[in-house]
Short mmCIF file of C-alpha atoms in Angstrom, two decimals:
data_model
loop_
_atom_site.label_atom_id
_atom_site.label_comp_id
_atom_site.label_asym_id
_atom_site.label_seq_id
_atom_site.Cartn_x
_atom_site.Cartn_y
_atom_site.Cartn_z
CA MET A 1101 308.84 99.11 119.13
CA VAL A 1102 307.22 95.83 120.08
CA ASN A 1103 307.51 94.91 123.75
CA MET A 1104 308.48 91.23 123.40
CA ARG A 1105 308.01 90.53 127.11
CA SER A 1106 304.44 91.82 126.90
CA LEU A 1107 303.82 89.95 123.67
CA LEU A 1108 305.06 86.67 125.09
CA SER A 1109 302.87 87.13 128.16
CA LEU A 1110 299.84 86.74 125.91
CA GLY A 1111 300.66 83.14 125.18
CA ALA A 1112 300.18 81.74 121.68
CA VAL A 1113 298.06 84.09 119.56
CA VAL A 1114 295.74 82.22 117.24
CA VAL A 1115 294.40 84.31 114.37
CA LEU A 1116 290.84 83.48 113.34
CA ALA A 1117 289.79 85.43 110.29
CA ALA A 1118 286.03 85.11 110.56
CA SER A 1119 285.62 85.19 106.80
CA GLY A 1120 282.33 83.59 105.99
CA THR A 1121 282.03 79.96 105.01
CA THR A 1122 285.79 79.46 104.78
CA ALA A 1123 286.37 80.07 108.48
CA ALA A 1124 283.18 78.32 109.49
CA SER A 1125 283.76 75.19 107.41
CA ALA A 1126 287.40 74.90 108.47
CA ALA A 1127 286.29 74.19 112.01
CA THR A 1128 283.11 72.25 111.22
CA ARG A 1129 283.89 70.10 108.17
CA ASP A 1130 283.95 66.90 110.25
CA LEU A 1131 280.73 67.70 112.10
CA ALA A 1132 277.93 65.20 111.98
CA PRO A 1133 274.44 66.62 111.45
CA PRO A 1134 273.14 68.11 114.71
CA GLN A 1135 271.04 65.95 116.92
CA ALA A 1136 267.51 67.03 117.62
CA ILE A 1137 266.96 69.30 120.58
CA ARG A 1138 265.83 67.23 123.54
CA TRP A 1139 262.69 69.05 124.56
CA LYS A 1140 261.46 68.63 128.12
CA GLY A 1141 259.31 70.41 130.65
CA CYS A 1142 260.44 73.86 131.66
CA PRO A 1143 261.61 74.50 135.22
CA SER A 1144 259.10 75.87 137.71
CA TYR A 1145 259.90 79.09 139.52
CA SER A 1146 258.78 79.96 143.03
CA ASP A 1147 257.04 83.18 144.01
CA ALA A 1148 260.29 84.22 145.74
CA VAL A 1149 262.24 83.79 142.50
CA LEU A 1150 259.70 85.88 140.60
CA ARG A 1151 259.80 88.59 143.27
CA GLY A 1152 263.57 88.65 142.86
CA ARG A 1153 262.94 89.34 139.16
CA GLY A 1154 260.55 92.17 140.07
CA LEU A 1155 257.42 90.18 139.22
CA GLU A 1156 254.41 90.16 141.49
CA GLY A 1157 250.63 90.11 141.06
CA GLN A 1158 249.47 90.32 137.46
CA ARG A 1159 253.02 90.42 136.12
CA ALA A 1160 253.84 87.18 137.90
CA GLN A 1161 250.70 85.66 136.37
CA GLU A 1162 251.76 86.87 132.92
CA PHE A 1163 255.19 85.29 133.40
CA ARG A 1164 253.62 81.94 134.27
CA ARG A 1165 251.27 82.17 131.28
CA LEU A 1166 254.18 82.73 128.91
CA LEU A 1167 256.24 80.03 130.63
CA ALA A 1168 253.42 77.57 129.90
CA ARG A 1169 253.79 78.45 126.19
CA THR A 1170 257.57 78.02 126.30
CA GLU A 1171 259.47 74.90 125.26
CA CYS A 1172 262.71 74.10 127.08
CA GLY A 1173 265.42 71.73 125.90
CA THR A 1174 269.09 70.94 125.49
CA LEU A 1175 271.33 70.46 122.47
CA GLU A 1176 274.62 68.57 122.42
CA VAL A 1177 277.53 70.34 120.69
CA PRO A 1178 281.29 69.73 120.52
CA LEU A 1179 283.35 71.32 123.25
CA ASP A 1180 286.15 71.86 120.72
CA TYR A 1181 284.98 72.27 117.11
CA ARG A 1182 288.45 71.36 115.88
CA ARG A 1183 287.85 67.93 117.42
CA PRO A 1184 284.12 67.50 116.91
CA ARG A 1185 284.08 63.79 117.70
CA ASP A 1186 285.66 64.24 121.13
CA LYS A 1187 284.03 65.65 124.25
CA LYS A 1188 280.49 67.07 123.96
CA ILE A 1189 278.73 69.69 126.06
CA THR A 1190 275.08 70.68 126.30
CA ILE A 1191 273.54 74.05 125.51
CA ALA A 1192 270.23 75.00 127.15
CA VAL A 1193 267.66 76.30 124.64
CA THR A 1194 264.16 77.75 124.93
CA ARG A 1195 261.54 78.50 122.28
CA LEU A 1196 258.48 80.71 122.54
CA LYS A 1197 256.57 79.86 119.39
CA ALA A 1198 254.98 82.54 117.23
CA ALA A 1199 251.53 83.52 118.45
CA ASP A 1200 250.29 83.69 114.83
CA PRO A 1201 251.72 80.55 113.20
CA SER A 1202 249.83 81.13 109.94
CA ARG A 1203 251.93 84.29 109.35
CA ARG A 1204 255.17 82.99 110.87
CA LEU A 1205 258.37 84.54 109.51
CA GLY A 1206 260.99 82.34 111.19
CA ALA A 1207 263.11 82.02 114.33
CA LEU A 1208 264.64 84.99 116.13
CA ALA A 1209 267.45 84.30 118.60
CA LEU A 1210 268.10 86.75 121.44
CA ASN A 1211 271.20 87.63 123.43
CA SER A 1212 271.46 90.02 126.38
CA GLY A 1213 275.21 90.59 126.29
CA GLY A 1214 277.93 90.11 128.84
CA PRO A 1215 279.73 88.00 127.92
CA GLY A 1216 278.29 85.81 130.64
CA GLY A 1217 274.67 86.94 130.46
CA ALA A 1218 271.99 84.25 130.64
CA GLY A 1219 269.43 83.99 127.84
CA TYR A 1220 267.25 81.08 128.89
CA LEU A 1221 264.30 83.23 129.99
CA MET A 1222 265.00 86.09 127.59
CA PRO A 1223 262.05 85.30 125.24
CA ILE A 1224 259.64 85.74 128.15
CA ASP A 1225 261.45 88.79 129.53
CA HIS A 1226 261.48 90.33 126.06
CA VAL A 1227 257.75 89.91 125.51
CA MET A 1228 256.92 91.25 128.96
CA MET A 1229 259.04 94.38 128.61
CA ASN A 1230 256.66 96.36 126.39
CA SER A 1231 254.19 96.11 123.51
CA ALA A 1232 256.79 96.79 120.82
CA ASN A 1233 258.84 93.80 121.96
CA ALA A 1234 255.76 91.62 122.32
CA ARG A 1235 254.90 92.39 118.70
CA LEU A 1236 257.94 90.38 117.58
CA ASN A 1237 256.45 87.20 119.02
CA HIS A 1238 253.39 87.47 116.81
CA ARG A 1239 255.26 86.23 113.74
CA TYR A 1240 258.56 84.93 115.12
CA ASP A 1241 259.53 82.04 117.32
CA LEU A 1242 261.69 83.71 119.98
CA ILE A 1243 264.76 81.60 120.79
CA GLY A 1244 266.63 81.91 124.06
CA PHE A 1245 269.78 80.09 125.04
CA ASP A 1246 272.35 80.13 127.80
CA PRO A 1247 275.73 80.38 126.07
CA ARG A 1248 278.31 77.75 126.91
CA GLY A 1249 279.63 78.49 130.39
CA VAL A 1250 276.41 80.09 131.65
CA GLY A 1251 273.33 79.08 133.60
CA ASN A 1252 271.64 75.87 132.48
CA SER A 1253 274.29 75.10 129.86
CA ASP A 1254 277.44 73.20 130.79
CA LYS A 1255 279.75 75.51 132.70
CA VAL A 1256 282.82 75.70 134.89
CA ASP A 1257 283.18 78.10 137.80
CA CYS A 1258 286.59 79.13 139.05
CA PRO A 1259 287.06 78.65 142.80
CA PRO A 1260 285.47 81.47 144.83
CA ALA A 1261 288.83 82.71 146.06
CA ASP A 1262 289.81 83.41 142.46
CA GLU A 1263 286.40 84.57 141.26
CA GLY A 1264 286.21 87.85 143.16
CA LYS A 1265 288.85 89.77 141.24
CA GLY A 1266 290.48 92.34 143.48
CA ALA A 1267 288.82 90.88 146.58
CA SER A 1268 292.16 89.95 148.13
CA THR A 1269 293.46 93.52 148.29
CA GLY A 1270 293.57 93.43 152.08
CA GLY A 1271 290.55 95.55 152.98
CA LYS A 1272 289.25 98.91 151.83
CA PRO A 1273 291.57 101.01 149.66
CA ALA A 1274 293.21 104.02 151.25
CA PRO A 1275 291.55 107.37 150.44
CA GLY A 1276 293.22 109.65 147.96
CA PRO A 1277 294.83 108.99 144.57
CA LEU A 1278 296.08 105.48 143.88
CA THR A 1279 299.82 105.17 144.42
CA GLU A 1280 302.09 103.19 142.13
CA GLU A 1281 302.95 100.84 145.00
CA ALA A 1282 299.28 100.11 145.72
CA ALA A 1283 298.60 99.70 141.99
CA ARG A 1284 301.42 97.19 141.70
CA GLN A 1285 299.94 95.17 144.57
CA ILE A 1286 296.53 95.15 142.87
CA TYR A 1287 298.19 94.15 139.60
CA GLN A 1288 299.99 91.21 141.20
CA GLN A 1289 296.79 90.02 142.89
CA GLU A 1290 294.89 90.20 139.61
CA VAL A 1291 297.65 88.25 137.86
CA ALA A 1292 297.53 85.55 140.53
CA GLY A 1293 293.73 85.32 140.25
CA ASN A 1294 293.83 85.07 136.46
CA GLN A 1295 296.55 82.44 136.56
CA ALA A 1296 294.61 80.33 139.05
CA CYS A 1297 291.35 80.64 137.15
CA SER A 1298 292.80 79.84 133.73
CA ARG A 1299 294.53 76.75 135.13
CA HIS A 1300 291.36 75.52 136.87
CA ASP A 1301 289.91 73.71 133.82
CA PRO A 1302 291.85 74.85 130.75
CA GLN A 1303 290.21 72.26 128.46
CA PHE A 1304 286.81 73.87 129.02
CA LEU A 1305 287.77 77.51 129.64
CA GLY A 1306 289.95 77.61 126.54
CA GLN A 1307 286.89 76.90 124.39
CA LEU A 1308 284.91 79.88 125.70
CA THR A 1309 285.23 82.08 122.63
CA THR A 1310 282.78 84.17 120.65
CA ALA A 1311 283.48 82.09 117.54
CA ASN A 1312 282.55 78.88 119.35
CA ILE A 1313 279.35 80.45 120.65
CA ALA A 1314 278.56 81.51 117.09
CA ARG A 1315 279.08 77.89 116.01
CA ASP A 1316 276.77 76.77 118.81
CA MET A 1317 274.15 79.20 117.49
CA ASP A 1318 274.36 77.72 114.03
CA ARG A 1319 273.96 74.23 115.48
CA ILE A 1320 270.84 75.50 117.27
CA ARG A 1321 269.55 76.87 113.96
CA ALA A 1322 270.10 73.56 112.20
CA ALA A 1323 268.57 71.56 115.06
CA LEU A 1324 265.47 73.76 114.89
CA GLY A 1325 265.17 72.96 111.20
CA GLU A 1326 265.55 76.61 110.20
CA ARG A 1327 267.18 77.59 106.91
CA LYS A 1328 268.15 80.96 108.40
CA LEU A 1329 268.46 82.32 111.91
CA ASN A 1330 267.51 85.91 112.71
CA PHE A 1331 269.22 87.64 115.62
CA LEU A 1332 268.55 90.49 118.07
CA ALA A 1333 271.15 91.45 120.65
CA LEU A 1334 272.70 94.23 122.69
CA SER A 1335 276.08 95.03 124.23
CA TRP A 1336 278.57 92.12 123.90
CA GLY A 1337 275.82 90.27 122.03
CA THR A 1338 276.45 92.69 119.15
CA TRP A 1339 279.98 91.30 118.86
CA LEU A 1340 278.54 87.80 118.86
CA GLY A 1341 276.18 88.88 116.10
CA ALA A 1342 278.99 90.41 114.03
CA VAL A 1343 281.03 87.21 114.37
CA TYR A 1344 278.06 84.97 113.53
CA ARG A 1345 277.22 87.07 110.47
CA SER A 1346 280.85 86.90 109.30
CA MET A 1347 281.18 83.15 109.81
CA PHE A 1348 277.76 82.05 108.55
CA PRO A 1349 276.61 84.54 105.89
CA HIS A 1350 274.46 81.95 104.12
CA THR A 1351 272.43 81.01 107.19
CA VAL A 1352 272.05 84.39 108.92
CA GLY A 1353 268.78 86.23 108.36
CA ARG A 1354 267.82 89.68 109.59
CA MET A 1355 269.95 91.07 112.41
CA TRP A 1356 269.50 94.06 114.74
CA LEU A 1357 272.38 95.00 117.07
CA ASP A 1358 271.93 97.67 119.79
CA SER A 1359 274.67 99.41 121.84
CA ILE A 1360 277.55 98.22 119.71
CA ALA A 1361 280.60 96.51 121.22
CA ILE A 1362 284.16 97.62 120.54
CA PRO A 1363 285.12 96.12 117.15
CA ARG A 1364 288.62 95.06 118.17
CA PHE A 1365 288.99 94.11 121.80
CA SER A 1366 291.74 94.93 124.21
CA THR A 1367 291.19 95.78 127.86
CA LEU A 1368 293.08 99.08 127.67
CA ALA A 1369 291.21 100.29 124.57
CA PHE A 1370 287.92 99.12 126.06
CA GLU A 1371 288.43 100.93 129.36
CA GLN A 1372 289.84 104.09 127.78
CA GLY A 1373 286.89 104.36 125.37
CA ARG A 1374 284.43 104.09 128.22
CA ALA A 1375 286.35 106.59 130.38
CA GLU A 1376 286.37 109.24 127.65
CA ALA A 1377 282.65 108.76 126.99
CA THR A 1378 281.91 109.04 130.71
CA GLU A 1379 283.77 112.36 130.97
CA ARG A 1380 281.87 113.71 127.95
CA ASN A 1381 278.56 112.72 129.49
CA CYS A 1382 279.54 114.33 132.79
CA ARG A 1383 280.02 117.59 130.87
CA ARG A 1384 276.49 117.13 129.49
CA MET A 1385 275.28 116.80 133.06
CA ALA A 1386 277.11 120.04 133.91
CA ASP A 1387 275.24 121.82 131.10
CA TRP A 1388 271.97 120.34 132.40
CA MET A 1389 272.73 121.54 135.95
CA ALA A 1390 273.63 125.01 134.66
CA GLU A 1391 270.16 125.30 133.13
CA ARG A 1392 268.82 124.55 136.63
CA HIS A 1393 271.12 126.81 138.61
CA ALA A 1394 268.22 127.97 140.77
CA THR A 1395 267.80 124.38 141.97
CA TYR A 1396 271.39 123.18 142.30
CA GLY A 1397 273.45 126.37 142.62
CA PHE A 1398 276.58 125.15 140.86
CA GLY A 1399 276.81 127.87 138.20
CA THR A 1400 274.96 129.32 135.24
CA SER A 1401 277.18 127.82 132.54
CA GLY A 1402 278.48 124.35 131.90
CA GLU A 1403 282.05 125.54 132.38
CA ALA A 1404 281.19 127.11 135.75
CA VAL A 1405 279.49 123.91 136.92
CA GLN A 1406 282.54 121.86 135.88
CA ASP A 1407 284.81 124.21 137.84
CA THR A 1408 282.61 123.85 140.92
CA LEU A 1409 282.55 120.07 140.58
CA LEU A 1410 286.35 119.96 140.28
CA ALA A 1411 286.72 122.14 143.38
CA LEU A 1412 284.28 119.91 145.26
CA ARG A 1413 286.18 116.83 144.16
CA ARG A 1414 289.50 118.26 145.37
CA HIS A 1415 287.91 119.19 148.71
CA TYR A 1416 286.78 115.61 149.38
CA GLU A 1417 290.08 114.21 148.11
CA ALA A 1418 291.90 116.28 150.71
CA ASP A 1419 289.30 115.75 153.44
CA PRO A 1420 287.31 112.49 153.01
CA ARG A 1421 284.06 112.35 154.91
CA THR A 1422 282.44 109.48 156.81
CA PHE A 1423 278.82 109.10 157.89
CA THR A 1424 277.50 106.88 160.66
CA ASP A 1425 274.86 105.28 158.44
CA LEU A 1426 277.08 104.56 155.40
CA ASP A 1427 279.88 101.99 155.22
CA ILE A 1428 281.63 103.79 152.35
CA PRO A 1429 283.51 107.07 152.91
CA VAL A 1430 282.83 110.05 150.66
CA THR A 1431 286.01 110.89 148.73
CA GLY A 1432 286.93 112.77 145.60
CA GLY A 1433 286.05 109.63 143.67
CA THR A 1434 282.49 109.89 145.02
CA ILE A 1435 282.05 113.17 143.16
CA GLY A 1436 283.23 111.48 139.96
CA MET A 1437 280.89 108.54 140.57
CA LEU A 1438 277.87 110.84 140.97
CA CYS A 1439 278.80 112.70 137.79
CA ALA A 1440 279.20 109.45 135.86
CA GLN A 1441 275.56 108.36 135.98
CA THR A 1442 273.15 108.32 133.06
CA SER A 1443 270.75 111.19 132.46
CA LEU A 1444 267.82 109.24 133.92
CA ASP A 1445 269.55 109.61 137.31
CA TRP A 1446 270.69 113.22 136.99
CA PRO A 1447 267.91 114.71 139.19
CA LEU A 1448 268.91 112.40 142.06
CA THR A 1449 272.69 112.61 141.61
CA ALA A 1450 272.65 116.39 141.16
CA THR A 1451 270.69 116.63 144.41
CA ALA A 1452 273.32 114.47 146.14
CA LEU A 1453 276.07 116.72 144.76
CA ARG A 1454 274.25 119.78 146.11
CA GLU A 1455 273.97 118.08 149.50
CA LEU A 1456 277.70 117.33 149.58
CA TYR A 1457 278.49 120.90 148.52
CA GLU A 1458 276.39 122.29 151.34
CA LEU A 1459 277.90 119.88 153.88
CA ARG A 1460 281.53 120.25 152.86
CA ASP A 1461 282.44 122.36 155.92
CA THR A 1462 279.62 121.33 158.24
CA PRO A 1463 280.12 118.67 160.90
CA GLY A 1464 277.50 115.94 160.93
CA SER A 1465 276.99 112.26 161.49
CA ALA A 1466 274.16 111.11 159.21
CA ALA A 1467 274.33 110.91 155.43
CA PRO A 1468 272.15 113.35 153.49
CA PRO A 1469 268.96 111.80 152.03
CA ALA A 1470 269.77 111.69 148.30
CA LEU A 1471 273.26 110.32 148.87
CA LYS A 1472 271.91 107.67 151.23
CA GLN A 1473 269.27 106.67 148.69
CA ILE A 1474 271.94 106.22 146.02
CA TYR A 1475 274.11 104.04 148.24
CA THR A 1476 271.38 101.97 149.88
CA GLY A 1477 268.69 101.95 147.19
CA ASN A 1478 266.02 99.28 147.33
CA PRO A 1479 267.92 96.00 147.63
CA VAL A 1480 266.18 92.94 146.20
CA GLU A 1481 266.62 89.61 147.92
CA ILE A 1482 267.65 86.92 145.43
CA PRO A 1483 266.68 83.44 146.67
CA PRO A 1484 269.31 80.68 146.46
CA ASP A 1485 267.26 78.71 143.90
CA ALA A 1486 267.05 81.63 141.46
CA PRO A 1487 268.37 80.93 137.95
CA GLU A 1488 271.82 82.29 137.21
CA GLU A 1489 271.67 85.65 135.46
CA PHE A 1490 275.39 86.14 134.91
CA ASN A 1491 278.48 83.95 135.09
CA GLN A 1492 281.69 85.76 136.02
CA THR A 1493 284.00 82.90 135.01
CA MET A 1494 282.54 82.81 131.50
CA ASN A 1495 282.83 86.60 131.29
CA ARG A 1496 286.50 86.55 132.26
CA ALA A 1497 287.43 83.60 130.06
CA THR A 1498 285.68 84.89 126.92
CA PHE A 1499 287.24 88.34 127.26
CA CYS A 1500 290.69 87.02 128.09
CA ASN A 1501 290.69 84.41 125.32
CA GLU A 1502 290.26 87.32 122.87
CA ASP A 1503 292.20 90.16 124.51
CA THR A 1504 295.09 90.99 122.16
CA GLY A 1505 296.27 94.08 124.05
CA LEU A 1506 299.25 94.78 126.28
CA ARG A 1507 299.08 93.38 129.82
CA ASP A 1508 302.38 94.32 131.51
CA PHE A 1509 302.28 96.57 134.57
CA ALA A 1510 304.12 99.48 132.94
CA SER A 1511 301.54 99.68 130.13
CA VAL A 1512 298.57 99.38 132.47
CA TRP A 1513 299.93 101.96 134.94
CA SER A 1514 300.73 104.39 132.14
CA ALA A 1515 297.22 103.98 130.69
CA TRP A 1516 295.69 104.60 134.12
CA ARG A 1517 297.63 107.82 134.66
CA GLN A 1518 296.71 109.06 131.18
CA ARG A 1519 293.08 108.26 131.94
CA LEU A 1520 293.12 110.39 135.10
CA GLU A 1521 294.85 113.26 133.33
CA ARG A 1522 292.49 113.29 130.35
CA ASN A 1523 289.34 112.83 132.39
CA PRO A 1524 289.75 114.94 135.52
CA LEU A 1525 286.13 114.68 136.71
CA THR A 1526 285.41 110.97 136.24
CA GLY A 1527 288.71 109.32 135.35
CA ASP A 1528 288.77 107.11 138.43
CA PHE A 1529 285.18 105.97 138.00
CA GLY A 1530 285.85 102.25 137.86
CA LYS A 1531 288.63 100.29 139.47
CA PHE A 1532 292.26 100.05 138.50
CA SER A 1533 291.79 96.27 138.61
CA ALA A 1534 289.50 96.57 135.57
CA MET A 1535 292.42 98.13 133.66
CA VAL A 1536 294.59 95.14 134.58
CA GLY A 1537 292.08 92.92 132.82
CA CYS A 1538 293.63 89.71 131.59
CA ALA A 1539 297.20 89.99 132.86
CA GLY A 1540 298.35 86.54 133.92
CA TRP A 1541 295.79 84.64 131.83
CA THR A 1542 297.62 81.52 130.65
CA LEU A 1543 295.40 80.30 127.78
CA PRO A 1544 295.99 81.04 124.07
CA VAL A 1545 294.48 84.19 122.58
CA THR A 1546 292.20 84.06 119.54
CA ASP A 1547 292.35 87.18 117.37
CA THR A 1548 288.88 87.22 115.83
CA ARG A 1549 288.11 89.54 112.90
CA VAL A 1550 284.76 90.42 111.35
CA ARG A 1551 283.83 91.61 107.88
CA ASP A 1552 280.99 92.91 105.73
CA THR A 1553 279.10 89.98 104.21
CA GLY A 1554 276.38 92.10 102.61
CA THR A 1555 273.54 90.44 104.51
CA SER A 1556 270.75 92.47 106.12
CA LEU A 1557 272.04 94.35 109.15
CA GLN A 1558 270.55 97.11 111.30
CA MET A 1559 272.56 98.66 114.13
CA SER A 1560 271.57 101.26 116.70
CA GLY A 1561 274.05 103.39 118.61
CA HIS A 1562 273.43 105.77 121.48
CA LEU A 1563 274.88 109.21 120.92
CA HIS A 1564 275.90 109.87 124.53
CA GLU A 1565 276.28 106.37 125.93
CA THR A 1566 279.22 105.50 128.18
CA MET A 1567 279.07 101.67 128.32
CA SER A 1568 279.15 101.31 124.52
CA PRO A 1569 280.41 104.68 123.23
CA TYR A 1570 278.89 105.86 119.96
CA THR A 1571 282.33 105.89 118.33
CA TRP A 1572 282.28 102.08 118.53
CA THR A 1573 279.12 102.09 116.41
CA THR A 1574 280.75 104.12 113.64
CA GLU A 1575 283.94 102.05 113.83
CA MET A 1576 281.97 98.82 113.58
CA GLN A 1577 279.93 100.12 110.65
CA GLU A 1578 283.13 100.93 108.76
CA ILE A 1579 284.14 97.28 109.10
CA ILE A 1580 280.90 95.33 108.66
CA GLY A 1581 278.53 97.77 106.93
CA GLY A 1582 274.84 97.94 107.75
CA ALA A 1583 272.46 100.79 108.55
CA VAL A 1584 272.67 102.82 111.77
CA LEU A 1585 269.77 104.26 113.75
CA THR A 1586 271.15 106.98 116.05
CA VAL A 1587 269.51 107.14 119.47
CA ASP A 1588 269.76 110.53 121.19
CA ASP A 1589 270.22 109.24 124.72
CA ASP A 1590 272.86 107.76 127.02
CA VAL A 1591 271.06 104.60 128.16
CA HIS A 1592 272.67 101.26 127.37
CA GLY A 1593 270.40 99.05 125.25
CA SER A 1594 267.44 101.41 125.53
CA VAL A 1595 266.01 100.58 122.10
CA LEU A 1596 264.45 97.48 123.61
CA MET A 1597 263.20 99.44 126.65
CA ASP A 1598 261.64 102.36 124.79
CA PRO A 1599 258.48 101.47 122.80
CA ALA A 1600 258.91 104.45 120.44
CA CYS A 1601 262.38 103.35 119.35
CA GLY A 1602 261.43 99.69 119.67
CA ALA A 1603 258.73 100.11 117.01
CA ASN A 1604 261.56 100.42 114.49
CA VAL A 1605 262.84 97.00 115.57
CA ALA A 1606 259.44 95.40 115.00
CA VAL A 1607 259.10 97.02 111.56
CA TYR A 1608 262.56 95.84 110.56
CA PHE A 1609 262.01 92.21 111.48
CA GLU A 1610 258.56 92.20 109.85
CA SER A 1611 259.53 93.92 106.59
CA GLY A 1612 263.31 94.10 106.40
CA ARG A 1613 263.08 97.89 106.10
CA LEU A 1614 266.23 99.60 107.43
CA SER A 1615 266.29 102.75 109.57
CA TRP A 1616 268.88 105.46 108.96
CA GLY A 1617 267.44 108.30 111.01
CA ARG A 1618 267.14 109.09 114.72
CA CYS A 1619 264.93 108.36 117.66
CA SER A 1620 264.90 110.21 120.96
CA GLY A 1621 265.39 107.26 123.31
CA MET A 1622 265.01 107.57 127.07
CA ARG A 1623 265.29 111.00 128.71
CA PRO A 1624 265.09 112.32 132.29
#
C-alpha cells in the first residue's frame, strides 16, 4: 500500500525519461549556439597548496609543468534549461591538449564523482597518477570541469549551521545501540537542516540535477568545437555518464565508467546496498585472518574468526573503553568500523583488533599503537587558499533532487533496524543520519531514467567493493548495456590507480576495443 503521507513529503515528482534526443531536445530546443569558452590564465598555486595535495619536490615541479600546458576558462550556460534565455551561470573548464596533436583522437572529459567532486585540476591529477593514465593524454585533449555548484563554477553554499548534517545533535552520542528516541531526535534535526538548506536559494539549488550537468557537458562539447565528447568517470560520475549517454547518443563518443553507481537512487536502497557489501567484505577479512591465525589469534576458520569478532564487539558494547590519548571511546561500533575497511588496510586493522582483544580485560590509559595510528593517522594541513575539492551543498542538493525513496521516520527507523539485524558485524558502520538522507527537502524531485543507446560503453565493477557494490554494476548493465571488466578487488575506483588494470582503459580509448574479462586490481 502506498504511504500517501510519505509520498506527499517528496514534493512534486517530475519524471524525466532520459531517452536520447527526445529528452535532450525538449529542454534545449530554444538554446542559442553556445558561446566560446573564455580562455584565461590558470590560477597559480602556492607551495603550501601543493603540499596539501601531497606534492613536493619533483612531483611539485611536474604539477607546475603540466599546469603551464593547461588552458583554463569559463563557459556560460543557462541556470534552468527550460528557460534558456533567463539567468545564466558559468562553468569552469580546463583543457590539457594532446601531447601528440598529429595523432589526436578527440576530447576526453573526466569526472571524479561525488556528486560534489571538483574536476578543474583532474586532467593534471590524472596524468600524474601513473603511466597508464598519462598515456591517454598522448592522443586526447583531457577536459576537466567543476560541475555547477562546485569549486570555480557558480555555486551556492548553505549556511554553516545547516551544512554540517547531524552536527546539532547536542554532543557525542551515548555509547551502546541507538535508541528509537535518540534516532527520532537525529531525524528531526536532519529534517530541519534539509528544510533550511533547500529554502536557502531554491532557484539555484533546484537546478542541481544530473540531467542539467549532462546538458552542461554537451554545451562544453559544442563550445570546444567537438563533434563527439568521450568520457571517463568513477563513482557518481558513472551515473552522470549513463545520463549523458542516454540524453545525447549522437554526440557521445567512447565512455569508460568505473565503480558503478546505483542505477535507481533512493537513500534507503543506497545505504542498504553498501551495508550488505560491507558485511560481505568483513567476512572476507575474517577468512584472511583465519589464514594468519598464528599472527592474529582469532581462529583457524572464517566462521571462528567471525564468532570471535562478534564476542569482542559485544564486550565493548557492554563495557566501552576510553584512552587518555584518544578523544573517541572504543565501543562495539569500533569493532565494526575496523572490520569494514578495504583489504589494503587489513594488516593494520587486524593488528588493532588483536590489540583490543588482548586489552579487553586489562586496565590501561594509553591507546595501543595500531589503533592510535588508525585514529590519528598523518593529518595534512589544507591552507585556506586551497581550491575546493568537494562541495557538500551540491552533494546534498543533487542527491535530494533525485531521491525518489521513502523519507518518513517509520520507514527510516525500520530500515535501520533491519540493517543491524542483517549485518551483525558492521551494520552500524555509518551514521543513522545518513539513512535519513533527504527527509525534509522541500524542492521537487526529478525521477531520471537511463537506457541503452547502443553507443560504445565500457564499465568496470569491483567484485568485493563496498562503496559501489558489484551488484550495481550488473543491474546497470541490464539497463544500459555495455561491456563489463570485473576487477577482483574491493578498492573504489582502483582501475585508474592500478597501471595493470589501467592499461585496458588506454587501449579502449585508443582503439575502441572492449574488455570482458578480469583484472586483479589492488591487493594487500
